XYZ file of C-alpha atoms in Angstrom:
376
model
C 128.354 -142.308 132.373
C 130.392 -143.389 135.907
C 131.272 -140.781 137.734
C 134.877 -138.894 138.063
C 136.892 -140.201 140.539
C 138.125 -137.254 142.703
C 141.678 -137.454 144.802
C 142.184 -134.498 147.226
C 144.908 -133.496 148.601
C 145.317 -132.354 151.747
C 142.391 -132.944 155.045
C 142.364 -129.463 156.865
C 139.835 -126.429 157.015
C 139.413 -125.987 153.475
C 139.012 -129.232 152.111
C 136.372 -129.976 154.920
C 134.553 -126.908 155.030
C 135.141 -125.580 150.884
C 134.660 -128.796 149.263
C 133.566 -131.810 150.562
C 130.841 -130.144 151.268
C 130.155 -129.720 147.408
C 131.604 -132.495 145.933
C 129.645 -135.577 147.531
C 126.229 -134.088 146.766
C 127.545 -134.133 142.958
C 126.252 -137.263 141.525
C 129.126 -137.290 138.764
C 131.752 -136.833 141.288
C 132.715 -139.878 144.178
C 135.281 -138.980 146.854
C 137.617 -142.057 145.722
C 141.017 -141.021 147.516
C 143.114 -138.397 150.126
C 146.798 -137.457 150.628
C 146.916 -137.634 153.986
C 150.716 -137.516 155.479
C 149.744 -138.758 158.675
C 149.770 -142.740 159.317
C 146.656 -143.880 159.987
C 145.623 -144.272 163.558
C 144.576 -148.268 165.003
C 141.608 -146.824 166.470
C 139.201 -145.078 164.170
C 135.927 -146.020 165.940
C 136.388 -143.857 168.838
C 138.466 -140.597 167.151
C 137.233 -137.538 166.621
C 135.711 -136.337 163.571
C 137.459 -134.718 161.063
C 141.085 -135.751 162.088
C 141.692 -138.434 159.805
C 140.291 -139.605 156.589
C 140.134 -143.186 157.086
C 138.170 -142.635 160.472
C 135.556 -140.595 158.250
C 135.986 -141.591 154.820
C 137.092 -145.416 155.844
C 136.071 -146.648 152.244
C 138.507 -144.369 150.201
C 141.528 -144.933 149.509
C 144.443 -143.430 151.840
C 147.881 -142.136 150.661
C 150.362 -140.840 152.210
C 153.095 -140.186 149.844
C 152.510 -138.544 145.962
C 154.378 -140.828 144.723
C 151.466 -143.694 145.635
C 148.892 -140.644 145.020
C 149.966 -139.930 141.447
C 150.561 -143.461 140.157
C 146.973 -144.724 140.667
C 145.117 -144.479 137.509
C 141.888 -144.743 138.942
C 142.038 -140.737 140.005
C 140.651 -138.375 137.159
C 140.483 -135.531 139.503
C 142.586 -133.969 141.855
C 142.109 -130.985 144.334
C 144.760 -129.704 145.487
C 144.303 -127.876 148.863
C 148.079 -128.341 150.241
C 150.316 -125.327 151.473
C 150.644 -122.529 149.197
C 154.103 -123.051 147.942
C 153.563 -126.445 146.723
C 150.511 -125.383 144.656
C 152.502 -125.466 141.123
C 154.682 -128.365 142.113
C 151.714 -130.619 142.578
C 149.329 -129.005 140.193
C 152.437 -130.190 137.268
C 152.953 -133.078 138.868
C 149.194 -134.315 138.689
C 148.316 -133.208 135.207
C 151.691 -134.866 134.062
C 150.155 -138.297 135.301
C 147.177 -137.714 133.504
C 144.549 -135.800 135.913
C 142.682 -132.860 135.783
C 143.186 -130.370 138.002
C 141.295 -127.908 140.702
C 143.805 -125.797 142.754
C 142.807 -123.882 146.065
C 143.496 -119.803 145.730
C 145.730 -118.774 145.559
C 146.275 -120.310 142.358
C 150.484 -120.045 142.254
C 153.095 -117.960 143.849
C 154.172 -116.457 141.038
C 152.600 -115.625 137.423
C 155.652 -117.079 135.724
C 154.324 -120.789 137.417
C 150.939 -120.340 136.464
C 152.284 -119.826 132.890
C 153.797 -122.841 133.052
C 150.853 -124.175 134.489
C 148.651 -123.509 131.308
C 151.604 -124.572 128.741
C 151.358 -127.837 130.768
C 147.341 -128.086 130.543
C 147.322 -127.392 126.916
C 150.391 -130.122 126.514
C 148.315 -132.795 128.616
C 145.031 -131.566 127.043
C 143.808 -131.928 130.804
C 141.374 -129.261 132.815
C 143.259 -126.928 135.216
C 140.871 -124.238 136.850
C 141.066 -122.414 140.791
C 138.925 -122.754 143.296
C 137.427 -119.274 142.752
C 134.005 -120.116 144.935
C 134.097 -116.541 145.658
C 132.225 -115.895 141.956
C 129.195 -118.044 143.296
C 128.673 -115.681 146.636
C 125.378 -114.232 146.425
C 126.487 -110.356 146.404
C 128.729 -111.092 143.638
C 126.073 -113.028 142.187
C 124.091 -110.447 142.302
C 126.052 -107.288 141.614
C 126.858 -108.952 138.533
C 123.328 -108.884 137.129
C 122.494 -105.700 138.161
C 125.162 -104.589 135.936
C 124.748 -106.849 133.001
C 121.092 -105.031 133.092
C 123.014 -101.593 133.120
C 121.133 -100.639 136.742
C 123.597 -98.233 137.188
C 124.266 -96.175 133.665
C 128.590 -96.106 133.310
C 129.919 -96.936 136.286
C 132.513 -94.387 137.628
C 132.875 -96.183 141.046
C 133.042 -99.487 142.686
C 134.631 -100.636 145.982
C 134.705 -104.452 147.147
C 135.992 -105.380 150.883
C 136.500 -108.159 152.610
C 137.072 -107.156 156.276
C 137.825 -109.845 158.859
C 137.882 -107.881 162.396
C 141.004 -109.369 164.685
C 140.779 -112.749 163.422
C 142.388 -115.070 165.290
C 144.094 -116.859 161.960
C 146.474 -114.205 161.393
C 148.845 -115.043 164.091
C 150.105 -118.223 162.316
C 152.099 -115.219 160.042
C 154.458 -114.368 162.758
C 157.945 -114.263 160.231
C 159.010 -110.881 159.954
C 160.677 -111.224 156.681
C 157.883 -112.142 153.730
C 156.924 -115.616 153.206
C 156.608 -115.991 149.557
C 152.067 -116.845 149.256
C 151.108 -115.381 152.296
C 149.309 -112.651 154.136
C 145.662 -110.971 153.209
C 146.989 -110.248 149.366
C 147.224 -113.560 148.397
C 144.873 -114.808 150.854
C 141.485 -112.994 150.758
C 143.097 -110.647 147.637
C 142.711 -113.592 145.464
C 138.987 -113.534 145.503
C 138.175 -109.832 145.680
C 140.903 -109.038 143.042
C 139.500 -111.960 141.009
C 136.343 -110.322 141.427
C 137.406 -107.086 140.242
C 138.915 -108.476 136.774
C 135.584 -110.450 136.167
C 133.594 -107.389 136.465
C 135.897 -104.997 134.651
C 138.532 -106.566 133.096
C 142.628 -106.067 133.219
C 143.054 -102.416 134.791
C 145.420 -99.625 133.082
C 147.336 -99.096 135.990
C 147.635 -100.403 140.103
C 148.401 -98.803 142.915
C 148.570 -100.589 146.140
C 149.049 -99.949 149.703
C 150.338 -102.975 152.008
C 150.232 -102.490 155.703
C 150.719 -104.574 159.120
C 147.885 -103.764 161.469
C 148.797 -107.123 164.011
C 151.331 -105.414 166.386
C 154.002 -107.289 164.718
C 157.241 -105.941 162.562
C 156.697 -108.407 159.088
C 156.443 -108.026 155.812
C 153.336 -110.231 155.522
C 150.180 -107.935 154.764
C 147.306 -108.529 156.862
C 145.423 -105.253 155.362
C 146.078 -103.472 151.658
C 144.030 -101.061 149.579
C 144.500 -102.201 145.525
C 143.802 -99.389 143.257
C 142.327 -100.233 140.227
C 142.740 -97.140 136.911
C 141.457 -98.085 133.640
C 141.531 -96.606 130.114
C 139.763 -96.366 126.800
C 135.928 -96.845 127.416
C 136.706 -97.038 130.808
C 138.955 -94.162 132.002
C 136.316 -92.095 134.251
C 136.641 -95.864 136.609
C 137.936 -96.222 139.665
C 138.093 -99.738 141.434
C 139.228 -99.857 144.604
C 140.094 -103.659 146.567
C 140.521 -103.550 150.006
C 141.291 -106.034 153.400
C 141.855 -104.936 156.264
C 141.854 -106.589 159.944
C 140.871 -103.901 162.022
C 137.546 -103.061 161.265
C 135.380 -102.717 164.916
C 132.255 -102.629 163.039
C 128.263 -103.870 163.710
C 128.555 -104.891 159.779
C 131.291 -105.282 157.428
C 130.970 -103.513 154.036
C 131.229 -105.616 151.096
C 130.311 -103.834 147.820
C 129.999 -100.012 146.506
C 129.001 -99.419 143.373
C 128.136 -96.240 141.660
C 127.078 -94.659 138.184
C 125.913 -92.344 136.674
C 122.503 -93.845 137.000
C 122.403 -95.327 140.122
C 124.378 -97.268 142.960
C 124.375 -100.081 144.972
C 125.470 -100.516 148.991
C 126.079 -103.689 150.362
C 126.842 -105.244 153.626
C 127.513 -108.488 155.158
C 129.634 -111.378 153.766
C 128.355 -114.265 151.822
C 126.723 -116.462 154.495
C 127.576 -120.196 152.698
C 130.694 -120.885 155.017
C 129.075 -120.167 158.314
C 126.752 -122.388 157.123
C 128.555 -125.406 156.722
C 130.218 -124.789 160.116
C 127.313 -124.668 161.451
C 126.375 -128.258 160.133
C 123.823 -127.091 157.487
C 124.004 -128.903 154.291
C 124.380 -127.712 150.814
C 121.706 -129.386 149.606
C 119.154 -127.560 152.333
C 116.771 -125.486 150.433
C 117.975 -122.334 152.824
C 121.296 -122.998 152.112
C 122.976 -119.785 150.398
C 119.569 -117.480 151.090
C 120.181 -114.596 152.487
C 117.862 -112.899 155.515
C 116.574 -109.751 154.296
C 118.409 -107.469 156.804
C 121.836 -108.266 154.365
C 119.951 -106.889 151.393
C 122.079 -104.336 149.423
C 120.229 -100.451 148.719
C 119.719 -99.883 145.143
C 119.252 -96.008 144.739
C 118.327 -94.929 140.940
C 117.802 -91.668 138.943
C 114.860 -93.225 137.203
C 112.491 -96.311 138.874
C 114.112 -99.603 138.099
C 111.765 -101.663 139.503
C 108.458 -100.800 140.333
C 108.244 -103.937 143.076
C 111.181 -103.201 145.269
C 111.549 -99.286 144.577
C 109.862 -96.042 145.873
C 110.191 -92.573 144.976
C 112.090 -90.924 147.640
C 111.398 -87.213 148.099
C 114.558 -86.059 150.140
C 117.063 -87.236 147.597
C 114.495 -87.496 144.568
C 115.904 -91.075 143.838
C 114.090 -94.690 143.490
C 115.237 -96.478 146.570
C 114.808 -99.940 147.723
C 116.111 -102.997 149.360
C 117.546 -105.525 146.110
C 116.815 -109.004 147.393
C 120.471 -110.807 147.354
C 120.547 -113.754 144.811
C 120.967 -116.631 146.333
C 124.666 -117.772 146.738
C 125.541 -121.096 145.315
C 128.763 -123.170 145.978
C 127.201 -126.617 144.703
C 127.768 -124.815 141.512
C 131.120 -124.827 140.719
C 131.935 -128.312 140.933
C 128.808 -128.535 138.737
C 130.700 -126.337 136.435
C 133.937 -128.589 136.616
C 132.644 -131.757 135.736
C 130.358 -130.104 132.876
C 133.898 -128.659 131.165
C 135.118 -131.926 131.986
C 133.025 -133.547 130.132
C 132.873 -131.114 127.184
C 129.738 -130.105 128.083
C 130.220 -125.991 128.606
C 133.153 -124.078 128.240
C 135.546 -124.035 131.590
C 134.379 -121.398 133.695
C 137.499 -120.065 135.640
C 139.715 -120.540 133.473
C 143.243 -120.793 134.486
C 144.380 -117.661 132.375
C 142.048 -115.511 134.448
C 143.982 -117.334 137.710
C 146.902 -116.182 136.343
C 146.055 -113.151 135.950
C 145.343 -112.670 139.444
C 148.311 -113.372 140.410
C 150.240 -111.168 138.236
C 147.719 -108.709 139.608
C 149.263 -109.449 142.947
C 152.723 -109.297 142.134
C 152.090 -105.530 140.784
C 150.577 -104.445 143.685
C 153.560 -105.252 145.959
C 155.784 -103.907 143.259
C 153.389 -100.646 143.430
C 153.615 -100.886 147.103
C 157.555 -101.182 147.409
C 158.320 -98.517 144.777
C 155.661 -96.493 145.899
C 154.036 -95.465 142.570
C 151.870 -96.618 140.383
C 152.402 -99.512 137.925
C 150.932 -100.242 134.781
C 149.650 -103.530 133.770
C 151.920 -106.005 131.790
């Protein structure tokens, strides 16, 4: 079978360092075209890496309008990593002409566009998914089969953060009204709070708390604790999601999780995207394998595993380092092209990207109103 033709739109940080990265090892994927606004420069012997597509990618073809992009047949798939606002516009526009679809978190602006999103997939009969990598980090990874293998009895507790200290990024938000798909909410939210609904499904309730931490008066979040209450089966959980730029810290927390049968601590972040920036490739056999040091602490009431656990006397628990599984981007375009090709069901589907986003738009309704909303 010839492999899908991919189109991506867009040649900044994230389609360099998210997925090129894991889209040319694929064998059933070729990098066929770019939207690229920018004319194409007369000299692209002597330019710089990664400022223009047909300097690095010289045998694909270059676009620079949608119009051109849209209308070739030959593209089956296109990623969309453009500015947030034009996420739905161009998501429509491609599986109108025929394409499936990948769009870059966050997945819309609004829930009401990813709904029309998904009426538009189902109409076209196309594949529309987000680029939810974040489910292929290794702490996510591995959280998620510790509890699949009930490590920790009913969980009453979990916390997931993704802490950037001062980064230097933030200063492009420098509006003081709200721009509508930006700050840490729709930026870094989109994973964590993605994360959150995977593991425990649609909460009861949300309460959210939005701040400004950058010496700047704006609307745009750059920190917010999400609240997470939940009912039935599930009303003794608590799941708190949480950002925040000031964090002065040796290592930055990623995952709590406790139960009545054991808990799990967790620092460091995934390790895959300093890896690429660092020139490793995804293919290495290190790539995605974390050093030791990051391992989380598994603490139980009874041993879990007699080859990483011992019997600690002070706190009469089973403690031990839980090796991190190994993170895996290279997986989700692996994923793509097997729903794709009606091989395996899609795995982030485009409801559950919806979803996030209407998980987004209560928390800043929570956060204005200053109460807590219930999910609907």
């Amino acid at each position: 079978m010839a492999p899908i033709n991919v189109g991506l739109m867009g040649y900044g940080f994230s389609t360099k360092c998210f997925h090129l990265p894991f889209i040319e090892p694929n064998q059933e994927l070729i990098v066929y075209a770019f939207l690229q606004r920018a004319k194409a420069p007369v000299d692209t012997i002597n330019m710089e890496t990664g400022v223009h597509v047909t300097a690095d990618y010289p045998h694909t073809k270059h676009y620079r309008t949608t119009e051109t992009f849209f209308a070739d047949p030959a593209i089956e798939l296109v990623i969309i990593c453009t500015n947030v606002e034009t996420h739905a516009e161009f998501a429509e526009q491609a599986l109108l002409a025929g394409k499936h679809v990948v769009v870059e978190k966050p997945f819309t602006v609004t829930s009401t566009e990813a709904d029309h999103l998904i009426a538009t997939a189902e109409k076209t009969g196309k594949v529309l998914t987000c680029f939810q990598n974040r489910r292929y980090d290794g702490d996510f990874r591995t959280i998620s089969q510790l509890m699949s293998r009930r490590a920790f009895g009913k969980i009453t507790e979990c916390e997931i953060h993704y802490d950037a200290d001062s980064p230097a990024w933030v200063s492009k938000w420098d509006s003081p009204g709200l721009i509508p798909g930006e700050g840490m909410l729709y930026g870094l939210g989109s994973h964590t709070l993605d994360q959150a609904l995977q593991l425990f499904g649609r909460p009861h309730s949300v309460t959210a708390f939005l701040r400004t931490l950058r010496n700047i008066d704006s609307e745009t979040d750059d920190a917010f604790t999400v609240v997470l209450q939940y009912d039935g089966n599930q009303k003794d959980l608590l799941v708190t999601v949480k950002t925040t730029i000031v964090s002065p810290m040796e290592r930055q927390m990623k995952l709590f999780v406790r139960g009545t049968e054991g808990s799990f601590l967790k620092f460091d972040e995934d390790l895959q995207a300093d890896q690429v920036m660092a020139g490793m490739l995804s293919t290495d056999s290190t790539f995605g394998i974390e050093d030791s040091a990051s391992y989380g602490l598994l603490s139980t009431v009874q041993e879990y595993d007699a080859k990483i656990q011992t019997f600690d006397n002070r706190s009469k628990k089973y403690i031990g380092k839980w090796p991190t599984t190994a993170g895996r981007y290279l997986s989700y375009y692996e994923d793509v092209v097997a729903a794709i090709r009606g091989k395996a069901d899609l795995r982030v589907k485009p409801e559950q990207a919806r979803d996030v986003i209407r998980l987004i738009e209560l928390a800043r309704e929570s956060h204005k109103k200053r109460v807590s909303v219930p999910w609907s």
